[in-house]
mmCIF file of C-alpha atoms and ligand atoms in Angstrom:
data_model
loop_
_atom_site.group_PDB
_atom_site.id
_atom_site.type_symbol
_atom_site.label_atom_id
_atom_site.label_comp_id
_atom_site.label_asym_id
_atom_site.label_seq_id
_atom_site.Cartn_x
_atom_site.Cartn_y
_atom_site.Cartn_z
ATOM 1 C CA MET A 1 5.846 20.386 4.189
ATOM 2 C CA ASP A 2 2.161 20.631 3.475
ATOM 3 C CA LYS A 3 0.072 17.543 4.140
ATOM 4 C CA ALA A 4 -2.846 19.090 2.260
ATOM 5 C CA LYS A 5 -0.838 18.828 -0.959
ATOM 6 C CA ARG A 6 -1.164 15.082 -0.808
ATOM 7 C CA LYS A 7 -4.040 12.738 -1.403
ATOM 8 C CA ALA A 8 -5.078 10.838 1.723
ATOM 9 C CA ILE A 9 -5.589 7.203 0.757
ATOM 10 C CA ILE A 10 -7.149 4.433 2.816
ATOM 11 C CA ALA A 11 -6.711 1.046 1.190
ATOM 12 C CA GLY A 12 -7.904 -2.317 2.399
ATOM 13 C CA ASN A 13 -5.600 -5.238 1.729
ATOM 14 C CA TRP A 14 -7.871 -8.232 1.974
ATOM 15 C CA LYS A 15 -4.978 -10.706 1.587
ATOM 16 C CA MET A 16 -6.277 -14.284 1.056
ATOM 17 C CA ASN A 17 -9.755 -13.624 2.381
ATOM 18 C CA LYS A 18 -13.262 -13.596 0.863
ATOM 19 C CA THR A 19 -14.690 -15.573 -2.022
ATOM 20 C CA PRO A 20 -16.305 -13.594 -4.861
ATOM 21 C CA LYS A 21 -19.740 -13.918 -3.228
ATOM 22 C CA GLU A 22 -18.362 -12.786 0.119
ATOM 23 C CA ALA A 23 -16.482 -9.946 -1.583
ATOM 24 C CA LYS A 24 -19.690 -8.681 -3.167
ATOM 25 C CA ALA A 25 -21.486 -8.787 0.185
ATOM 26 C CA LEU A 26 -18.682 -6.947 2.005
ATOM 27 C CA LEU A 27 -18.408 -4.266 -0.684
ATOM 28 C CA GLU A 28 -22.162 -3.748 -0.575
ATOM 29 C CA GLN A 29 -21.774 -3.053 3.131
ATOM 30 C CA ILE A 30 -18.741 -0.805 2.682
ATOM 31 C CA THR A 31 -19.834 1.399 -0.228
ATOM 32 C CA PRO A 32 -22.749 3.210 1.454
ATOM 33 C CA LEU A 33 -20.693 3.764 4.601
ATOM 34 C CA VAL A 34 -17.839 5.504 2.769
ATOM 35 C CA LYS A 35 -19.769 7.360 0.080
ATOM 36 C CA ASP A 36 -19.025 10.792 1.568
ATOM 37 C CA ALA A 37 -15.337 10.129 2.152
ATOM 38 C CA ASP A 38 -12.981 13.021 1.677
ATOM 39 C CA CYS A 39 -10.119 10.696 0.841
ATOM 40 C CA GLU A 40 -9.398 8.018 -1.726
ATOM 41 C CA VAL A 41 -10.866 4.632 -0.755
ATOM 42 C CA ILE A 42 -9.485 1.430 -2.234
ATOM 43 C CA ALA A 43 -10.134 -2.268 -1.726
ATOM 44 C CA CYS A 44 -7.282 -4.528 -2.820
ATOM 45 C CA VAL A 45 -8.748 -7.974 -3.252
ATOM 46 C CA PRO A 46 -7.733 -11.477 -4.381
ATOM 47 C CA TYR A 47 -7.472 -11.970 -8.153
ATOM 48 C CA VAL A 48 -10.632 -14.065 -8.433
ATOM 49 C CA ASP A 49 -12.635 -11.351 -6.641
ATOM 50 C CA LEU A 50 -11.517 -8.514 -8.911
ATOM 51 C CA ALA A 51 -14.221 -8.702 -11.575
ATOM 52 C CA THR A 52 -16.981 -9.012 -8.966
ATOM 53 C CA ALA A 53 -15.465 -6.184 -6.929
ATOM 54 C CA ILE A 54 -15.274 -3.879 -9.927
ATOM 55 C CA GLU A 55 -18.908 -4.579 -10.727
ATOM 56 C CA ALA A 56 -19.983 -4.123 -7.102
ATOM 57 C CA THR A 57 -18.248 -0.735 -6.838
ATOM 58 C CA ALA A 58 -19.218 0.654 -10.259
ATOM 59 C CA GLY A 59 -20.528 4.196 -9.876
ATOM 60 C CA THR A 60 -19.200 4.486 -6.306
ATOM 61 C CA ASN A 61 -16.116 6.235 -4.935
ATOM 62 C CA VAL A 62 -14.428 2.922 -4.048
ATOM 63 C CA LYS A 63 -11.524 1.944 -6.303
ATOM 64 C CA ILE A 64 -10.285 -1.585 -6.753
ATOM 65 C CA GLY A 65 -6.734 -2.847 -6.517
ATOM 66 C CA ALA A 66 -4.983 -6.184 -6.987
ATOM 67 C CA GLU A 67 -2.530 -7.674 -4.497
ATOM 68 C CA ASN A 68 0.302 -8.359 -6.943
ATOM 69 C CA CYS A 69 1.136 -8.506 -10.650
ATOM 70 C CA HIS A 70 3.872 -9.952 -12.838
ATOM 71 C CA TRP A 71 6.292 -7.820 -14.835
ATOM 72 C CA ALA A 72 6.110 -9.667 -18.154
ATOM 73 C CA ALA A 73 3.377 -8.851 -20.655
ATOM 74 C CA ASN A 74 2.593 -12.540 -21.095
ATOM 75 C CA GLY A 75 4.376 -15.874 -21.400
ATOM 76 C CA ALA A 76 5.310 -19.024 -19.565
ATOM 77 C CA PHE A 77 4.754 -17.875 -15.974
ATOM 78 C CA THR A 78 2.310 -20.388 -14.546
ATOM 79 C CA GLY A 79 0.086 -18.918 -11.874
ATOM 80 C CA GLU A 80 1.001 -15.298 -12.551
ATOM 81 C CA ILE A 81 -1.185 -12.381 -13.644
ATOM 82 C CA SER A 82 -0.045 -9.618 -16.004
ATOM 83 C CA THR A 83 -0.615 -5.889 -15.730
ATOM 84 C CA GLY A 84 -2.558 -5.997 -19.021
ATOM 85 C CA MET A 85 -5.008 -8.507 -17.559
ATOM 86 C CA LEU A 86 -5.607 -6.250 -14.570
ATOM 87 C CA LYS A 87 -5.896 -3.111 -16.650
ATOM 88 C CA GLU A 88 -8.399 -4.621 -19.056
ATOM 89 C CA ILE A 89 -10.908 -5.412 -16.316
ATOM 90 C CA GLY A 90 -10.630 -1.969 -14.733
ATOM 91 C CA VAL A 91 -8.165 -2.423 -11.876
ATOM 92 C CA GLU A 92 -6.515 0.863 -10.846
ATOM 93 C CA TYR A 93 -4.106 0.008 -8.043
ATOM 94 C CA VAL A 94 -1.798 -2.879 -7.222
ATOM 95 C CA VAL A 95 -0.073 -3.730 -3.946
ATOM 96 C CA LEU A 96 3.575 -4.654 -4.566
ATOM 97 C CA GLY A 97 6.340 -5.917 -2.326
ATOM 98 C CA HIS A 98 4.099 -6.724 0.603
ATOM 99 C CA SER A 99 6.154 -8.268 3.400
ATOM 100 C CA GLU A 100 4.117 -11.463 3.161
ATOM 101 C CA ARG A 101 5.244 -11.829 -0.457
ATOM 102 C CA ARG A 102 8.809 -11.041 0.563
ATOM 103 C CA GLN A 103 8.727 -13.481 3.498
ATOM 104 C CA TYR A 104 6.789 -16.414 2.062
ATOM 105 C CA PHE A 105 7.133 -16.152 -1.708
ATOM 106 C CA GLY A 106 10.717 -15.109 -2.315
ATOM 107 C CA GLU A 107 9.950 -11.557 -3.406
ATOM 108 C CA THR A 108 13.099 -9.450 -3.579
ATOM 109 C CA ASP A 109 13.722 -5.750 -4.110
ATOM 110 C CA GLU A 110 14.722 -6.621 -7.664
ATOM 111 C CA THR A 111 11.396 -8.301 -8.437
ATOM 112 C CA VAL A 112 9.463 -5.565 -6.614
ATOM 113 C CA ASN A 113 11.236 -3.069 -8.844
ATOM 114 C CA LYS A 114 10.402 -5.017 -12.011
ATOM 115 C CA ARG A 115 6.757 -5.287 -10.986
ATOM 116 C CA THR A 116 6.634 -1.588 -10.070
ATOM 117 C CA LYS A 117 8.013 -0.493 -13.414
ATOM 118 C CA ALA A 118 5.675 -2.822 -15.308
ATOM 119 C CA ALA A 119 2.664 -1.603 -13.329
ATOM 120 C CA LEU A 120 3.523 2.031 -14.012
ATOM 121 C CA ALA A 121 4.115 1.372 -17.709
ATOM 122 C CA ALA A 122 0.657 -0.216 -17.898
ATOM 123 C CA GLY A 123 -0.999 2.743 -16.174
ATOM 124 C CA LEU A 124 -1.609 0.977 -12.864
ATOM 125 C CA LYS A 125 -0.814 2.764 -9.602
ATOM 126 C CA PRO A 126 1.490 0.677 -7.421
ATOM 127 C CA ILE A 127 1.277 0.707 -3.639
ATOM 128 C CA VAL A 128 4.874 -0.215 -2.867
ATOM 129 C CA CYS A 129 5.326 -1.726 0.597
ATOM 130 C CA VAL A 130 8.482 -1.321 2.652
ATOM 131 C CA GLY A 131 9.229 -2.089 6.272
ATOM 132 C CA GLU A 132 11.747 -3.529 8.689
ATOM 133 C CA LEU A 133 11.692 -6.810 10.589
ATOM 134 C CA LEU A 134 11.609 -6.687 14.384
ATOM 135 C CA TRP A 135 15.184 -7.929 14.519
ATOM 136 C CA GLU A 136 16.306 -5.170 12.178
ATOM 137 C CA ARG A 137 14.624 -2.562 14.391
ATOM 138 C CA GLU A 138 16.264 -4.052 17.471
ATOM 139 C CA CYS A 139 19.639 -3.901 15.719
ATOM 140 C CA ASP A 140 18.929 -0.240 14.997
ATOM 141 C CA ILE A 141 19.155 -0.589 11.228
ATOM 142 C CA THR A 142 15.573 0.437 10.365
ATOM 143 C CA GLU A 143 16.737 3.447 8.364
ATOM 144 C CA GLU A 144 19.302 1.420 6.415
ATOM 145 C CA VAL A 145 16.702 -1.208 5.561
ATOM 146 C CA ILE A 146 14.137 1.366 4.458
ATOM 147 C CA ALA A 147 16.635 3.434 2.475
ATOM 148 C CA ARG A 148 17.768 0.320 0.615
ATOM 149 C CA GLN A 149 14.201 -0.787 -0.153
ATOM 150 C CA ILE A 150 13.157 2.662 -1.374
ATOM 151 C CA LYS A 151 16.221 3.016 -3.578
ATOM 152 C CA LEU A 152 16.005 -0.462 -5.094
ATOM 153 C CA ASP A 153 12.230 -0.751 -5.378
ATOM 154 C CA LEU A 154 12.010 2.596 -7.176
ATOM 155 C CA TRP A 155 15.153 2.149 -9.263
ATOM 156 C CA ASP A 156 14.645 3.709 -12.705
ATOM 157 C CA VAL A 157 11.190 5.057 -11.799
ATOM 158 C CA THR A 158 11.014 8.563 -13.264
ATOM 159 C CA GLU A 159 9.868 11.683 -11.435
ATOM 160 C CA GLU A 160 6.794 11.725 -13.672
ATOM 161 C CA GLU A 161 6.010 8.112 -12.811
ATOM 162 C CA LEU A 162 6.531 8.781 -9.108
ATOM 163 C CA LYS A 163 3.317 10.838 -9.176
ATOM 164 C CA ASN A 164 1.429 7.548 -9.530
ATOM 165 C CA VAL A 165 3.314 5.704 -6.792
ATOM 166 C CA VAL A 166 1.995 5.255 -3.267
ATOM 167 C CA ILE A 167 4.398 4.070 -0.576
ATOM 168 C CA ALA A 168 3.160 1.981 2.341
ATOM 169 C CA TYR A 169 5.359 1.823 5.422
ATOM 170 C CA GLU A 170 4.532 -1.467 7.090
ATOM 171 C CA PRO A 171 6.826 -2.475 9.944
ATOM 172 C CA VAL A 172 6.759 -6.264 9.642
ATOM 173 C CA TRP A 173 6.518 -6.709 13.425
ATOM 174 C CA ALA A 174 3.253 -4.743 13.458
ATOM 175 C CA ILE A 175 1.431 -6.745 10.780
ATOM 176 C CA GLY A 176 -1.380 -8.924 12.059
ATOM 177 C CA THR A 177 0.169 -8.910 15.512
ATOM 178 C CA GLY A 178 -2.009 -6.319 17.184
ATOM 179 C CA LYS A 179 1.235 -4.424 17.883
ATOM 180 C CA THR A 180 0.884 -1.041 16.246
ATOM 181 C CA ALA A 181 3.843 1.241 15.793
ATOM 182 C CA THR A 182 3.300 4.281 17.968
ATOM 183 C CA SER A 183 2.276 7.318 15.992
ATOM 184 C CA ASP A 184 5.736 8.781 16.677
ATOM 185 C CA GLN A 185 7.453 5.658 15.340
ATOM 186 C CA ALA A 186 5.235 5.734 12.236
ATOM 187 C CA GLU A 187 5.883 9.438 11.711
ATOM 188 C CA GLU A 188 9.625 9.020 12.159
ATOM 189 C CA VAL A 189 9.910 6.377 9.429
ATOM 190 C CA CYS A 190 7.379 8.002 7.085
ATOM 191 C CA ALA A 191 9.337 11.271 7.372
ATOM 192 C CA PHE A 192 12.537 9.325 6.692
ATOM 193 C CA ILE A 193 10.956 7.792 3.576
ATOM 194 C CA ARG A 194 10.023 11.259 2.356
ATOM 195 C CA ALA A 195 13.567 12.478 2.982
ATOM 196 C CA GLN A 196 14.889 9.552 0.935
ATOM 197 C CA LEU A 197 12.508 10.415 -1.889
ATOM 198 C CA ALA A 198 13.715 14.020 -1.745
ATOM 199 C CA LYS A 199 17.291 12.774 -2.091
ATOM 200 C CA LEU A 200 16.461 10.493 -5.010
ATOM 201 C CA TYR A 201 14.168 12.992 -6.759
ATOM 202 C CA ASN A 202 13.645 16.426 -5.211
ATOM 203 C CA GLN A 203 11.675 17.953 -2.342
ATOM 204 C CA ASP A 204 8.619 18.904 -4.423
ATOM 205 C CA ALA A 205 8.335 15.414 -5.878
ATOM 206 C CA ALA A 206 8.757 13.886 -2.414
ATOM 207 C CA ASP A 207 6.185 16.214 -0.861
ATOM 208 C CA ALA A 208 3.572 15.042 -3.350
ATOM 209 C CA VAL A 209 3.896 11.315 -2.588
ATOM 210 C CA THR A 210 1.223 9.698 -0.445
ATOM 211 C CA ILE A 211 2.862 7.605 2.285
ATOM 212 C CA GLN A 212 0.608 5.200 4.138
ATOM 213 C CA TYR A 213 1.154 3.432 7.408
ATOM 214 C CA GLY A 214 0.135 -0.221 7.715
ATOM 215 C CA GLY A 215 0.292 -2.667 10.598
ATOM 216 C CA SER A 216 -2.601 -3.298 12.985
ATOM 217 C CA MET A 217 -4.186 0.019 12.056
ATOM 218 C CA ASN A 218 -7.793 0.033 13.204
ATOM 219 C CA ASP A 219 -10.753 2.205 14.124
ATOM 220 C CA GLY A 220 -9.240 2.828 17.565
ATOM 221 C CA ASN A 221 -5.790 4.077 16.540
ATOM 222 C CA ALA A 222 -6.382 5.562 13.070
ATOM 223 C CA ASP A 223 -7.080 9.095 14.310
ATOM 224 C CA GLU A 224 -3.802 9.331 16.169
ATOM 225 C CA LEU A 225 -1.701 7.767 13.391
ATOM 226 C CA LEU A 226 -3.293 9.893 10.674
ATOM 227 C CA SER A 227 -2.768 13.086 12.675
ATOM 228 C CA LYS A 228 0.947 12.853 11.914
ATOM 229 C CA THR A 229 2.376 15.118 9.221
ATOM 230 C CA ASN A 230 3.922 12.398 7.092
ATOM 231 C CA VAL A 231 1.284 9.703 7.564
ATOM 232 C CA ASP A 232 -1.063 10.295 4.637
ATOM 233 C CA GLY A 233 -3.206 7.221 4.854
ATOM 234 C CA GLY A 234 -3.339 3.588 5.764
ATOM 235 C CA LEU A 235 -2.991 0.133 4.286
ATOM 236 C CA ILE A 236 -5.362 -1.911 6.361
ATOM 237 C CA GLY A 237 -5.397 -5.694 6.726
ATOM 238 C CA GLY A 238 -7.678 -7.255 9.336
ATOM 239 C CA ALA A 239 -9.833 -4.180 9.969
ATOM 240 C CA SER A 240 -10.592 -3.817 6.244
ATOM 241 C CA LEU A 241 -12.633 -7.028 6.411
ATOM 242 C CA VAL A 242 -15.152 -5.472 8.799
ATOM 243 C CA ALA A 243 -17.222 -2.796 7.052
ATOM 244 C CA GLU A 244 -17.841 -0.604 10.114
ATOM 245 C CA LYS A 245 -14.194 -0.655 11.186
ATOM 246 C CA PHE A 246 -12.942 0.122 7.686
ATOM 247 C CA ALA A 247 -15.503 2.925 7.338
ATOM 248 C CA ALA A 248 -14.385 4.402 10.672
ATOM 249 C CA ILE A 249 -10.791 4.535 9.424
ATOM 250 C CA VAL A 250 -11.956 6.198 6.209
ATOM 251 C CA LYS A 251 -13.814 8.740 8.355
ATOM 252 C CA ALA A 252 -10.677 9.434 10.373
ATOM 253 C CA ALA A 253 -8.754 10.113 7.143
ATOM 254 C CA SER A 254 -11.491 12.401 5.868
ATOM 255 C CA LYS A 255 -11.117 14.948 8.680
HETATM 256 P P1 LIG B 1 -3.055 -5.828 9.598
HETATM 257 O O1 LIG B 1 -3.838 -4.529 9.518
HETATM 258 O O2 LIG B 1 -3.932 -7.038 9.668
HETATM 259 O O3 LIG B 1 -1.992 -5.779 10.648
HETATM 260 O O4 LIG B 1 -2.289 -5.967 8.193
HETATM 261 C C1 LIG B 1 -1.570 -4.893 7.717
HETATM 262 C C2 LIG B 1 -1.138 -5.191 6.341
HETATM 263 O O5 LIG B 1 -0.314 -6.059 6.116
HETATM 264 C C3 LIG B 1 -1.758 -4.437 5.254
HETATM 265 O O6 LIG B 1 -1.106 -4.663 4.050
#
């Protein structure tokens, strides 16, 4: 299994933070710090920040992602945003199935799957988030939970489409809690995810998928987490809102 075959990707997930003005200011701090990155750098920002973010990163190596999208092309879905809307303004990535959407907004594996397929059909690259709750880990069913999410979230996604999918392993108990999974715990589940992908597709297809870790990843622990064979990048919450911290994580992934 050759880590070099895969693209290292560091993505910020800004969640519900930063107004357009603040987004512009933060991206102006981030872009010069990451300009020599030897990995893909993405900022996933709130919908209203997208246009500003795309403008602020034009001509740089920072790509912009959204934090969700709907599966329908258009229609009576008040408050939702379509893949076509994102595509037209130059969005490249979209975070899907984040645990906060699953926990607070009724997202299910079925809707994550619909969004994933719609994103892929529109030419967006989904960052599909999976991860177990603390209680599920304590009950020793982490692998069952992850296997189910991977199978359902990627249902009907073709091997060709899989090339544009990024998986983020985010143990729910590690998100925003300051509790990071140990690098061994992260590696164990990321390797398990790859094994599931090999079962559903084949080993070559699985080996090419970028699998990120997310959950209290920061400038202090990124080196260790990213040193693991199956941890190909990070999906960063809190630390992505501080330019120097985010840049340090990008640097760790560029080694
Ligand atoms: P934190 O880095 O703030 O724990 O958030 C992780 C996350 O949810 C990224 O999507």
